[in-house]
């Protein structure tokens, strides 16, 4: 009897861990996509036109700042949820006072979930926007790089980033999109 209980508990724990890790990875990919979009939009590039699925699947791991932000955001959200549950369980009177007694209403759980999700999405958007501006400042201050094309022409500029198929350079006020493996020489965005 004891062995069956331990085994069932272990299997339930493993399934919960798998669910949490999968959900965390999906959230991290979404955060990575948002942050990459904001980074490239600072240079008037719609990154979705130049990327494929694989570029976004590795997006949270392509930049240390995105990985750090995604990890801390997910952990912070889980901590807030846990603190809310602990507060409600151990200090229900102060919890009810802080929520103006609305926690006793039947619609409160839905309200709390919607408010939490909207606040988190606003937080993500504002953070991604800040990240985009911060990254642009770093890119503008970096040294130029040179890329030698197949016809021995050399393009210089500041590296914005790259995907599997293209490299993005900013040269003065022009943004160059240089295909990595194609007969196309370059694409000027502005």
Short mmCIF file of C-alpha atoms in Angstrom, two decimals:
data_model
loop_
_atom_site.label_atom_id
_atom_site.label_comp_id
_atom_site.label_asym_id
_atom_site.label_seq_id
_atom_site.Cartn_x
_atom_site.Cartn_y
_atom_site.Cartn_z
CA UNK A 1 0.00 0.00 0.00
CA UNK A 2 2.77 2.44 0.98
CA UNK A 3 4.79 1.71 -2.16
CA UNK A 4 1.79 2.39 -4.42
CA UNK A 5 1.15 5.73 -2.71
CA UNK A 6 4.78 6.82 -3.07
CA UNK A 7 4.83 5.78 -6.73
CA UNK A 8 1.56 7.63 -7.49
CA UNK A 9 2.84 10.74 -5.70
CA UNK A 10 6.12 10.58 -7.63
CA UNK A 11 4.32 10.25 -10.98
CA UNK A 12 1.99 13.15 -10.15
CA UNK A 13 5.00 15.29 -9.16
CA UNK A 14 6.82 14.47 -12.42
CA UNK A 15 3.72 15.33 -14.49
CA UNK A 16 3.35 18.66 -12.67
CA UNK A 17 7.02 19.49 -13.22
CA UNK A 18 6.66 18.69 -16.94
CA UNK A 19 3.60 20.92 -17.19
CA UNK A 20 5.33 23.79 -15.38
CA UNK A 21 8.46 23.50 -17.52
CA UNK A 22 6.44 23.37 -20.75
CA UNK A 23 4.34 26.37 -19.77
CA UNK A 24 7.47 28.26 -18.68
CA UNK A 25 9.17 27.56 -22.02
CA UNK A 26 6.12 28.72 -24.00
CA UNK A 27 6.00 31.92 -21.93
CA UNK A 28 9.75 32.41 -22.40
CA UNK A 29 9.38 32.02 -26.19
CA UNK A 30 6.57 34.59 -26.16
CA UNK A 31 8.70 36.98 -24.11
CA UNK A 32 11.63 36.40 -26.47
CA UNK A 33 9.45 37.16 -29.50
CA UNK A 34 8.16 40.37 -27.93
CA UNK A 35 11.64 41.52 -26.93
CA UNK A 36 13.12 40.72 -30.36
CA UNK A 37 10.27 42.56 -32.04
CA UNK A 38 10.91 45.65 -29.89
CA UNK A 39 14.66 45.48 -30.52
CA UNK A 40 14.32 45.38 -34.30
CA UNK A 41 11.39 47.80 -34.45
CA UNK A 42 13.74 50.48 -33.08
CA UNK A 43 15.40 50.28 -36.51
CA UNK A 44 12.03 50.04 -38.35
CA UNK A 45 12.51 46.32 -39.07
CA UNK A 46 9.56 43.96 -38.81
CA UNK A 47 11.48 40.90 -37.64
CA UNK A 48 8.53 38.63 -38.38
CA UNK A 49 9.14 39.20 -42.10
CA UNK A 50 12.70 37.84 -41.86
CA UNK A 51 12.41 35.07 -39.26
CA UNK A 52 11.19 31.52 -39.20
CA UNK A 53 9.85 29.43 -36.34
CA UNK A 54 13.30 28.22 -35.26
CA UNK A 55 14.52 31.80 -34.76
CA UNK A 56 11.75 32.37 -32.25
CA UNK A 57 12.10 29.00 -30.52
CA UNK A 58 15.64 29.99 -29.55
CA UNK A 59 14.76 33.67 -29.00
CA UNK A 60 14.84 33.48 -25.18
CA UNK A 61 18.33 31.97 -25.33
CA UNK A 62 19.79 34.20 -28.06
CA UNK A 63 20.35 37.16 -25.75
CA UNK A 64 21.40 36.92 -22.12
CA UNK A 65 19.20 39.86 -21.15
CA UNK A 66 16.10 38.22 -22.63
CA UNK A 67 16.91 34.95 -20.85
CA UNK A 68 17.51 36.75 -17.58
CA UNK A 69 14.31 38.77 -17.90
CA UNK A 70 12.19 35.77 -18.90
CA UNK A 71 13.51 33.65 -16.03
CA UNK A 72 13.14 36.34 -13.40
CA UNK A 73 9.69 37.33 -14.69
CA UNK A 74 8.39 33.76 -14.53
CA UNK A 75 9.86 33.24 -11.05
CA UNK A 76 8.49 36.60 -9.88
CA UNK A 77 5.00 35.78 -11.15
CA UNK A 78 5.06 32.37 -9.43
CA UNK A 79 6.24 34.05 -6.22
CA UNK A 80 3.43 36.63 -6.38
CA UNK A 81 0.82 33.92 -6.89
CA UNK A 82 2.21 31.95 -3.96
CA UNK A 83 2.33 35.04 -1.72
CA UNK A 84 -1.29 35.86 -2.62
CA UNK A 85 -2.37 32.33 -1.68
CA UNK A 86 -0.41 32.38 1.59
CA UNK A 87 -1.79 35.81 2.52
CA UNK A 88 -5.35 34.67 1.86
CA UNK A 89 -4.85 31.42 3.81
CA UNK A 90 -3.07 32.75 6.91
CA UNK A 91 -4.40 36.29 7.20
CA UNK A 92 -7.89 36.22 5.64
CA UNK A 93 -9.14 39.31 7.50
CA UNK A 94 -6.34 41.60 6.31
CA UNK A 95 -6.60 40.04 2.82
CA UNK A 96 -10.30 40.84 2.73
CA UNK A 97 -9.69 44.40 3.99
CA UNK A 98 -7.00 44.99 1.36
CA UNK A 99 -9.43 43.82 -1.33
CA UNK A 100 -12.26 45.94 0.12
CA UNK A 101 -14.28 42.80 0.81
CA UNK A 102 -14.51 41.98 -2.89
CA UNK A 103 -12.80 38.62 -2.30
CA UNK A 104 -16.13 37.37 -0.94
CA UNK A 105 -17.94 38.13 -4.21
CA UNK A 106 -18.52 35.31 -6.75
CA UNK A 107 -16.85 37.28 -9.57
CA UNK A 108 -13.66 37.99 -7.62
CA UNK A 109 -11.62 35.01 -8.90
CA UNK A 110 -12.30 35.97 -12.51
CA UNK A 111 -11.57 39.62 -11.79
CA UNK A 112 -8.30 38.77 -10.05
CA UNK A 113 -7.17 36.54 -12.91
CA UNK A 114 -8.04 39.11 -15.60
CA UNK A 115 -6.42 41.95 -13.66
CA UNK A 116 -3.31 39.89 -13.04
CA UNK A 117 -2.96 38.85 -16.70
CA UNK A 118 -3.53 42.40 -18.00
CA UNK A 119 -1.03 43.84 -15.51
CA UNK A 120 1.54 41.21 -16.46
CA UNK A 121 1.04 41.91 -20.18
CA UNK A 122 1.44 45.67 -19.63
CA UNK A 123 4.57 44.99 -17.59
CA UNK A 124 5.97 42.82 -20.40
CA UNK A 125 5.21 45.41 -23.06
CA UNK A 126 6.78 48.28 -21.11
CA UNK A 127 9.83 46.16 -20.26
CA UNK A 128 10.25 45.06 -23.89
CA UNK A 129 9.96 48.66 -25.05
CA UNK A 130 12.68 49.69 -22.57
CA UNK A 131 14.81 46.75 -23.72
CA UNK A 132 14.44 47.87 -27.35
CA UNK A 133 15.58 51.42 -26.57
CA UNK A 134 18.43 50.14 -24.35
CA UNK A 135 19.61 47.71 -27.03
CA UNK A 136 19.51 50.42 -29.70
CA UNK A 137 21.77 52.62 -27.56
CA UNK A 138 24.22 49.73 -27.15
CA UNK A 139 24.19 48.97 -30.88
CA UNK A 140 24.80 52.61 -31.86
CA UNK A 141 27.82 52.79 -29.51
CA UNK A 142 29.46 49.57 -30.70
CA UNK A 143 32.28 49.37 -33.24
CA UNK A 144 31.59 48.82 -36.93
CA UNK A 145 31.98 45.38 -38.42
CA UNK A 146 32.85 44.47 -42.00
CA UNK A 147 31.12 41.84 -44.07
CA UNK A 148 32.76 40.69 -47.28
CA UNK A 149 30.26 39.62 -49.91
CA UNK A 150 30.75 36.96 -52.59
CA UNK A 151 31.73 39.59 -55.18
CA UNK A 152 34.44 40.91 -52.80
CA UNK A 153 32.43 44.01 -51.95
CA UNK A 154 32.75 44.95 -48.29
CA UNK A 155 29.83 46.34 -46.28
CA UNK A 156 30.58 48.00 -42.97
CA UNK A 157 28.17 48.99 -40.28
CA UNK A 158 26.96 48.26 -36.79
CA UNK A 159 25.54 44.80 -36.27
CA UNK A 160 21.91 44.90 -35.17
CA UNK A 161 21.48 41.15 -35.20
CA UNK A 162 20.91 38.17 -37.41
CA UNK A 163 18.51 35.39 -38.14
CA UNK A 164 19.13 32.08 -39.83
CA UNK A 165 18.85 33.73 -43.26
CA UNK A 166 19.88 37.40 -42.94
CA UNK A 167 22.21 39.80 -41.17
CA UNK A 168 21.02 43.28 -40.18
CA UNK A 169 23.45 46.20 -40.27
CA UNK A 170 22.87 49.87 -39.61
CA UNK A 171 25.06 52.15 -41.69
CA UNK A 172 24.46 55.80 -40.91
CA UNK A 173 20.72 56.19 -41.29
CA UNK A 174 20.36 53.19 -43.59
CA UNK A 175 19.47 49.71 -42.42
CA UNK A 176 20.92 46.93 -44.56
CA UNK A 177 19.48 43.44 -44.70
CA UNK A 178 22.16 41.14 -46.09
CA UNK A 179 21.04 37.63 -47.05
CA UNK A 180 23.44 34.97 -45.82
CA UNK A 181 22.90 32.39 -48.54
CA UNK A 182 21.33 33.86 -51.63
CA UNK A 183 22.06 35.52 -54.91
CA UNK A 184 20.52 38.71 -53.56
CA UNK A 185 23.27 41.12 -52.65
CA UNK A 186 21.48 43.29 -50.08
CA UNK A 187 18.13 44.83 -49.19
CA UNK A 188 17.90 48.44 -48.03
CA UNK A 189 15.09 49.18 -45.61
CA UNK A 190 15.56 52.92 -45.24
#
